[in-house]
Structures are given as C-alpha cells and as structure tokens.
C-alpha positions as YAML, in Angstrom:
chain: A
units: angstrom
residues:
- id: 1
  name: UNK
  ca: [-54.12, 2.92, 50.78]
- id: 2
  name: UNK
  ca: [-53.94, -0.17, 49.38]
- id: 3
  name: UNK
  ca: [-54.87, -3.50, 51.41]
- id: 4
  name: UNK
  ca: [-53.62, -6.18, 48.61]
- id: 5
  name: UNK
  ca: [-51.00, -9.34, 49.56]
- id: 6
  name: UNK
  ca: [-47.64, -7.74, 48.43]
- id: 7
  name: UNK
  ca: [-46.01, -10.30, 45.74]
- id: 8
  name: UNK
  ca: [-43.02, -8.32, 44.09]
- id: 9
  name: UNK
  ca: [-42.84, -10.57, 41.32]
- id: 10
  name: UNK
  ca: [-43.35, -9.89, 37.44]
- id: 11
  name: UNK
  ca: [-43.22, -13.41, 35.97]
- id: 12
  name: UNK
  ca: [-42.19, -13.49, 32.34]
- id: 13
  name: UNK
  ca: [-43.69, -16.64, 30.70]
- id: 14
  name: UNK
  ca: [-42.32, -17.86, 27.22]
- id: 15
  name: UNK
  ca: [-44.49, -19.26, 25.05]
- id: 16
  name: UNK
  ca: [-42.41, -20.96, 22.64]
- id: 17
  name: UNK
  ca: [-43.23, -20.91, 18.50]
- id: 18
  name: UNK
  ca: [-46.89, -20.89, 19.59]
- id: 19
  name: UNK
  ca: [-48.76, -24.36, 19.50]
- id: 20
  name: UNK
  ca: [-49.96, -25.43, 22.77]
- id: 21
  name: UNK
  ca: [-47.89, -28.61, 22.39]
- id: 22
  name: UNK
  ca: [-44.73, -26.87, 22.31]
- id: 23
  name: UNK
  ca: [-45.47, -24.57, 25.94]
- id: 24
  name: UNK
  ca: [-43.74, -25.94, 28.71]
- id: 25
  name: UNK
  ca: [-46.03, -26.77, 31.80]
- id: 26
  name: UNK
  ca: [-44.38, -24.62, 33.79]
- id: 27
  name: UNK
  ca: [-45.05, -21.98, 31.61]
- id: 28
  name: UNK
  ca: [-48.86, -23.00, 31.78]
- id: 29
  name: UNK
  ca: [-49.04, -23.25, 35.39]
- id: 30
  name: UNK
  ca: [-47.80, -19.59, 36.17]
- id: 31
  name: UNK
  ca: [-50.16, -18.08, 33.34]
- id: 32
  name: UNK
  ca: [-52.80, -20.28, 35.05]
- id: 33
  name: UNK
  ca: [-52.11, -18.58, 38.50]
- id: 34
  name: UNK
  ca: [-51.87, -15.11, 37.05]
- id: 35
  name: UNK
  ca: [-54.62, -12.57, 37.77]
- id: 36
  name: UNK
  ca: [-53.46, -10.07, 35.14]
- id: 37
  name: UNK
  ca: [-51.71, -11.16, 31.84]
- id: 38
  name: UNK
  ca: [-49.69, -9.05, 29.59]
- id: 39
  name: UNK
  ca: [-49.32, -10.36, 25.93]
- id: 40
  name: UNK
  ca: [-49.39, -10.10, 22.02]
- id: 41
  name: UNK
  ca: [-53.25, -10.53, 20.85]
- id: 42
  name: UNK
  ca: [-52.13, -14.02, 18.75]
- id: 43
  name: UNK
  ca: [-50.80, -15.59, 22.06]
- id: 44
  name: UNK
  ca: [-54.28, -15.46, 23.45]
- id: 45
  name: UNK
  ca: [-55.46, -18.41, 21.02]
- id: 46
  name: UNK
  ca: [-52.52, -20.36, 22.86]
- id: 47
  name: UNK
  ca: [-54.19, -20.33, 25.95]
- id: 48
  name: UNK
  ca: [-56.80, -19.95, 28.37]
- id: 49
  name: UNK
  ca: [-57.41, -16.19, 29.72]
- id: 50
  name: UNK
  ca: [-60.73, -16.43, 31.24]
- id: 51
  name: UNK
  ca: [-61.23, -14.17, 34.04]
- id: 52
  name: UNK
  ca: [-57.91, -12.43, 33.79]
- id: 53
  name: UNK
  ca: [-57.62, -8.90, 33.39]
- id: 54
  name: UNK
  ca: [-55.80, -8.74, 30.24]
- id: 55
  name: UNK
  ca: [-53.68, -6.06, 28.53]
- id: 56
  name: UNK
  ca: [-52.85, -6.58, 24.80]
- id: 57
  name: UNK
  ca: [-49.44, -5.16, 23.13]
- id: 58
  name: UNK
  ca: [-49.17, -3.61, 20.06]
- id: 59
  name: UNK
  ca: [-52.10, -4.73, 16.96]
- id: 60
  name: UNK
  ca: [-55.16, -4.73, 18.76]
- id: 61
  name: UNK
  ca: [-54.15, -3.15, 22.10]
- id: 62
  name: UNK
  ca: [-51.78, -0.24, 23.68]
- id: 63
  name: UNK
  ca: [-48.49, 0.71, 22.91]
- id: 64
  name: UNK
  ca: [-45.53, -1.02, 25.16]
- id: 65
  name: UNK
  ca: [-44.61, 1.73, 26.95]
- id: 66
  name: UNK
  ca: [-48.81, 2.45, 28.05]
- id: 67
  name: UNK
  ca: [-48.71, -1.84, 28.90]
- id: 68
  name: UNK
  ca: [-45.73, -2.08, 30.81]
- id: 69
  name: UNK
  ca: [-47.05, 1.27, 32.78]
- id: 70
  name: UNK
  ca: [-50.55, -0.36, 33.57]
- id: 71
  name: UNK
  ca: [-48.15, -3.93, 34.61]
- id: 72
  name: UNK
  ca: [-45.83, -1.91, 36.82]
- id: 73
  name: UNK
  ca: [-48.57, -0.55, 38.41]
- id: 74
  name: UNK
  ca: [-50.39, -3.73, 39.30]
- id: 75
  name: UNK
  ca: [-47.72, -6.65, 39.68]
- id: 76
  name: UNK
  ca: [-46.96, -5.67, 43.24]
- id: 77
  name: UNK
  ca: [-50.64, -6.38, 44.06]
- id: 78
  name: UNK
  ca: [-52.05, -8.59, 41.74]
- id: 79
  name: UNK
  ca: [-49.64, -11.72, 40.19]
- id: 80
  name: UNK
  ca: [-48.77, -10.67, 36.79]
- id: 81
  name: UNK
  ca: [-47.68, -12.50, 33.81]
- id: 82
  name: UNK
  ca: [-46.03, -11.25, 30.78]
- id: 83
  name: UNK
  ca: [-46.02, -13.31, 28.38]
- id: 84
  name: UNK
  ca: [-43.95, -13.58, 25.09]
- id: 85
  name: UNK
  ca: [-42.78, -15.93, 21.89]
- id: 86
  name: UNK
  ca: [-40.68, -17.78, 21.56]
- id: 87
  name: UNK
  ca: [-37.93, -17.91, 25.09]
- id: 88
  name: UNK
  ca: [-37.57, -14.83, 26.88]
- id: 89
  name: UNK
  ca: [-33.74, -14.31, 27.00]
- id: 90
  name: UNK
  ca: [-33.46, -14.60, 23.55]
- id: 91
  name: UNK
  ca: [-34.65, -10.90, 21.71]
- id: 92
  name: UNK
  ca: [-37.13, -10.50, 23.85]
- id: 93
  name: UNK
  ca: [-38.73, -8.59, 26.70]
- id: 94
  name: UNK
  ca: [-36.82, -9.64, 29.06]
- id: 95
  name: UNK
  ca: [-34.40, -7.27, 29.30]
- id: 96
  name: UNK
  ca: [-37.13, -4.74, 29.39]
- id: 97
  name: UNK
  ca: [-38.74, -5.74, 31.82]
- id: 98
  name: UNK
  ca: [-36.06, -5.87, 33.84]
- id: 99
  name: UNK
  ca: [-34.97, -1.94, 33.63]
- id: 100
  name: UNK
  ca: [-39.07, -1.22, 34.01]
- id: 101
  name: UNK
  ca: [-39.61, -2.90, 36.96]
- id: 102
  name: UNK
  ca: [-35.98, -3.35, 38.88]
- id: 103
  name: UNK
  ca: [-34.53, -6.89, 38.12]
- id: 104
  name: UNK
  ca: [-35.27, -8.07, 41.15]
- id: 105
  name: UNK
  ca: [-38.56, -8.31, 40.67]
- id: 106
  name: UNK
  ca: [-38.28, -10.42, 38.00]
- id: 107
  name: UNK
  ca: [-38.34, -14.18, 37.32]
- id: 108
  name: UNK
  ca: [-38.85, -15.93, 34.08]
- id: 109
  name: UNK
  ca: [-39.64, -19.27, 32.65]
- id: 110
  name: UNK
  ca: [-38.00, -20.26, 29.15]
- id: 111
  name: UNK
  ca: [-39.47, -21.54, 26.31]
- id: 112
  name: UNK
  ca: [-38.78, -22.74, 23.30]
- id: 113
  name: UNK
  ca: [-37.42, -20.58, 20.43]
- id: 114
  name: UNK
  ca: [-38.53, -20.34, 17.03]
- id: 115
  name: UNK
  ca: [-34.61, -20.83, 16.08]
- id: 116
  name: UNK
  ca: [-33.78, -23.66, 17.72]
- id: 117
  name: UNK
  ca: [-37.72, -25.26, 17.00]
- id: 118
  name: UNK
  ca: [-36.33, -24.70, 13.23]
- id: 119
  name: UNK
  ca: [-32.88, -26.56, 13.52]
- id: 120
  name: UNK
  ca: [-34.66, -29.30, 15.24]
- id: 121
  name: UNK
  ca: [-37.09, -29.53, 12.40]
- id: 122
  name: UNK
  ca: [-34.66, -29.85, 9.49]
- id: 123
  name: UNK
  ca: [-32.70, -32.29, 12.01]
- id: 124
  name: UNK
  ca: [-29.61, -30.34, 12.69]
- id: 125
  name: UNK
  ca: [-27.35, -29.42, 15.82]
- id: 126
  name: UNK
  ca: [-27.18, -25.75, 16.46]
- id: 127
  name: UNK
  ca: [-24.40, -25.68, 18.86]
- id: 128
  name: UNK
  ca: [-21.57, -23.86, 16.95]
- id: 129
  name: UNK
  ca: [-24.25, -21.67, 14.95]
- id: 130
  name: UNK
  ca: [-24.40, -17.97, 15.52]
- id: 131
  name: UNK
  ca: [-27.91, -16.80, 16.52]
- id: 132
  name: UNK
  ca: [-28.91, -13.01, 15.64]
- id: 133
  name: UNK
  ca: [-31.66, -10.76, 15.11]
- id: 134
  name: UNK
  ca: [-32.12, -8.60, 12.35]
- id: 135
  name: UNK
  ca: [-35.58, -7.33, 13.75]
- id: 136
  name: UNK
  ca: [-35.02, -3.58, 13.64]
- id: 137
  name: UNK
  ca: [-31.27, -4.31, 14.41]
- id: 138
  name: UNK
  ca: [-28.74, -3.85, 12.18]
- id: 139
  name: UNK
  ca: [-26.16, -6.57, 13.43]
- id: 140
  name: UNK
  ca: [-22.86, -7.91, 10.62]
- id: 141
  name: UNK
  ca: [-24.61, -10.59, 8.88]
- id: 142
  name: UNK
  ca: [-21.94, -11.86, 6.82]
- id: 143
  name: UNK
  ca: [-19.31, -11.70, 9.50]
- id: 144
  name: UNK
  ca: [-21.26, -13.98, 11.34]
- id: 145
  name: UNK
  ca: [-21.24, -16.37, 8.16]
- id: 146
  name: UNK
  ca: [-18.16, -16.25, 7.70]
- id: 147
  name: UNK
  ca: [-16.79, -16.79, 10.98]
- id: 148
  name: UNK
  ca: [-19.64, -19.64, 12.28]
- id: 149
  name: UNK
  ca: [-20.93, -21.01, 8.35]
- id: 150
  name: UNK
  ca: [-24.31, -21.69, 10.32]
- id: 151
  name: UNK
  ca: [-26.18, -18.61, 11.28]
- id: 152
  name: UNK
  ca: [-29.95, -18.63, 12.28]
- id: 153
  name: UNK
  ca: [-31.80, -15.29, 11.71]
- id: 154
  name: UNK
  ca: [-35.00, -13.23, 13.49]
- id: 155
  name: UNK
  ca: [-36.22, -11.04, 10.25]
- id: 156
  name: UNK
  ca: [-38.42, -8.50, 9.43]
- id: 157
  name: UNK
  ca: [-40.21, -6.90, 6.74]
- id: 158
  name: UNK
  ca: [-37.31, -5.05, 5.22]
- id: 159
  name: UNK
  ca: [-33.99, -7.83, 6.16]
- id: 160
  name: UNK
  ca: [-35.78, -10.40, 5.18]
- id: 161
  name: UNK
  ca: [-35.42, -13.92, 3.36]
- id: 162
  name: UNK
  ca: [-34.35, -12.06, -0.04]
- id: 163
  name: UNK
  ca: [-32.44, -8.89, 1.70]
- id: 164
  name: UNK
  ca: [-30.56, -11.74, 3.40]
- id: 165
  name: UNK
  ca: [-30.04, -14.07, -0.36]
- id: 166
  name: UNK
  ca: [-28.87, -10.48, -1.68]
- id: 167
  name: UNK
  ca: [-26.17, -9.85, 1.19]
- id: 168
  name: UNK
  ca: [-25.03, -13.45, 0.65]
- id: 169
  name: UNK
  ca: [-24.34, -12.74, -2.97]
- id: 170
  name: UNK
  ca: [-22.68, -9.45, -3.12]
- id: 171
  name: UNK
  ca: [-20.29, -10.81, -0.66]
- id: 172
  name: UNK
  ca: [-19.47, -14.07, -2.60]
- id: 173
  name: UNK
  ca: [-21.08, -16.43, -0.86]
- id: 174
  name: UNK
  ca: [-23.60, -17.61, -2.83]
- id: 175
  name: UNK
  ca: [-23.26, -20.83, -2.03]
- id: 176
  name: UNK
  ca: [-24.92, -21.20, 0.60]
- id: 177
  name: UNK
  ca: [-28.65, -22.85, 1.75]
- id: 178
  name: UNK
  ca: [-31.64, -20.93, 3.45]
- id: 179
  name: UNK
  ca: [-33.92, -22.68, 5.04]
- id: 180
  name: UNK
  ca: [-37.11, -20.52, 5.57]
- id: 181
  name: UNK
  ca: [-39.41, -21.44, 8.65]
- id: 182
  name: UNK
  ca: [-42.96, -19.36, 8.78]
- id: 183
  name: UNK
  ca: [-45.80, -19.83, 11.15]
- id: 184
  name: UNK
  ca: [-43.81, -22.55, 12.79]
- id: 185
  name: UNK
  ca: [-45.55, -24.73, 15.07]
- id: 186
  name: UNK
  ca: [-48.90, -24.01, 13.69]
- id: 187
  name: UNK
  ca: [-50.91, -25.77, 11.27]
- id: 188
  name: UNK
  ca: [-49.99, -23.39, 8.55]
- id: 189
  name: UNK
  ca: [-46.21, -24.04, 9.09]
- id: 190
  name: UNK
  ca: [-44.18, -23.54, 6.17]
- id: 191
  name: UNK
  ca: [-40.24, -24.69, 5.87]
- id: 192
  name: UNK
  ca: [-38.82, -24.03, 2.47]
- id: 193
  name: UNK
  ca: [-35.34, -24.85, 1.24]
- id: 194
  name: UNK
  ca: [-33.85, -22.38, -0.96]
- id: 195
  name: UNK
  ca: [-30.55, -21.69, -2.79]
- id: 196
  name: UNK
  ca: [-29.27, -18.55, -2.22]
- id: 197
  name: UNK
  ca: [-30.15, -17.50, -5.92]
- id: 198
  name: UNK
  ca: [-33.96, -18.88, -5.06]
- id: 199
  name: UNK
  ca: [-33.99, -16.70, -1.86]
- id: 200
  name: UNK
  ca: [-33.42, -13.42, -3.89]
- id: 201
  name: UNK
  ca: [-37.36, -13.70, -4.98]
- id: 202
  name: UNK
  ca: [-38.70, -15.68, -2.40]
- id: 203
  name: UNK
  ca: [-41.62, -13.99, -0.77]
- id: 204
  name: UNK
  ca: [-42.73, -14.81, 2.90]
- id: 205
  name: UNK
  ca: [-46.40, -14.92, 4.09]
- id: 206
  name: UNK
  ca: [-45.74, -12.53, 7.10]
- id: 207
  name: UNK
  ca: [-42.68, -13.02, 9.74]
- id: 208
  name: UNK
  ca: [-40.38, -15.32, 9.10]
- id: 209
  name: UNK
  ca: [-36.99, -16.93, 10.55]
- id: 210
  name: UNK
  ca: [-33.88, -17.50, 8.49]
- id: 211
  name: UNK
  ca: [-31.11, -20.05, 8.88]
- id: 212
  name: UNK
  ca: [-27.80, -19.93, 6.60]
- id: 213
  name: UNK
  ca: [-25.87, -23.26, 6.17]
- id: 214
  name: UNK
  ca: [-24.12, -25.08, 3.76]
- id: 215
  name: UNK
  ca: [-25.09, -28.66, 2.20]
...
C-alpha cells in the first residue's frame, strides 16, 4: 500500500516557442517543484531536469499513450509536470490530459504560442485573425481566409508553406502574403516573407508556422 502525500494534481506547464527568455516564471517554478516531468526530448535543453525522473514523448522516448500511462500512475504520489510548446489550450495536450486523468485533476499554466510570438515579431495585432491547425487536421483553410483575411497556421510535413501557397491559388486568392516563422525563438530563427507565388516552392527546414495576410 502506498504511504506517499496524496497531491491530485497533473500540472501542465507551457513552454512557449522554446527559448528560456520567452518561459514564463511561473511556468519555471512548477517544473522546478516537479519530481517527475513529462515532455518532448527538445524541451529538455529549455530547462533544468536534474534529479527528476523524466519520461520523454515521441523521438527519443515512448509513445503517448505508454507516457501518459506511466504519468497517471505517478501524479497522485509524486508532483508531476507535463510539459508542452508553445500554450497549452491552444492544439495541445491539454485536452488530453484532461480525459486521461479526470479534469479535475488538472491545472495548467499558459505560455506563449508560436502564433502569436510570430504576429508580434512582424509587428502586427492578431485580434480579428483566425488561428487553426493543420497538424494532422484537416480544417477549411480558405474559408477561414476569406471570412477573417488574417489566418495564422500550425503545419506539417504534408499542409505545409507550399500546400498552403497552392490552396491560395486555386481558389483565387493569390494575392495574398505568407509570412513563414521556423525555429522561432531560437538562435536559428527564420521569418521569411513570401508572395503567394514564392510560397508554392518554398521549402522549410523542419516545422514551421504559417500566417496569411494581405499588404
């Protein structure tokens, strides 16, 4: 029988894009407290998992479903941390978490996202632009353009920066700008402003997000 302090809680930390100067402290201080931490192997060069028992997701580690097994079996007993890019409410674990574990045992910290870390870096508002996610989704794209002009994007390796350029174009709006944000927040960071014609054979590094606007 187990003698452990009882704490209930499954705290879901967001990272934000990545850099350390973009985590929020409060963010810091609950991975800080954790004894057990839950997160992607690149989020472990954001900060400091010494003497944590750690459980890596996906490259590197054990599938989701195996992770979030081993956290709902320790968070009750041990305070847990699962951490993730980016702000948890948006396309994230969140939500997953939340049917795992009961939602009541959940709390979560925001961060920032890579979305709204791009708009602020090309210096524009996001507040009447739709936000979506085309990572493994399939949402309506174009609607979205054409209903909000502004549109920021989560890709992946197939609806990517020229998938997106190409949807633009067969649908007669070829007008519009793409702004291309990759490894944002690192040192590496990329932005790139493309036409829609330059998007069709633009080629991104690895992930990338997306935002559609005009002029």
């Amino acid at each position: 029988m187990r003698t452990e302090p009882q704490y209930n809680t499954l705290t879901v930390v967001s990272l934000g894009p990545g850099a350390p100067d973009y985590i929020l402290p409060a963010a810091l201080t609950a991975i800080g407290e954790a004894e057990v931490v839950a997160c992607g192997k690149r989020h472990l060069e954001s900060f400091d998992a010494s003497g944590k028992e750690v459980h890596i997701i996906g490259s590197g580690g054990g599938k989701l479903t195996e992770v979030m097994a081993a956290v709902k079996a320790v968070y009750p007993y041990k305070k847990t941390a699962l951490v993730v890019s980016g702000d948890c409410g948006f396309y994230s674990l969140l939500s997953y978490a939340r049917r795992v574990v009961g939602a009541e045992h959940v709390q979560a910290i925001p961060g920032v996202s890579s979305l709204t870390y791009l708009f602020a870096k090309i210096g524009r508002p996001w507040q009447d632009a739709a936000l979506i996610s085309l990572h493994g989704r399939d949402q309506d794209l174009i609607g979205r353009v054409k209903r909000h002009g502004t549109v920021g994007v989560l890709t992946d390796d197939t609806h990517n920066t020229a998938y997106i350029a190409g949807a633009l174009k067969a649908n007669e709006l070829g007008g519009k700008i793409l702004y291309v944000g990759e490894d944002l927040s690192y040192p590496e960071e990329r932005i790139t402003r493309l036409t829609t014609e330059e998007g069709l054979t633009f080629s991104e590094r690895g992930m990338s997000v997306v935002i559609v606007t005009d002029e």
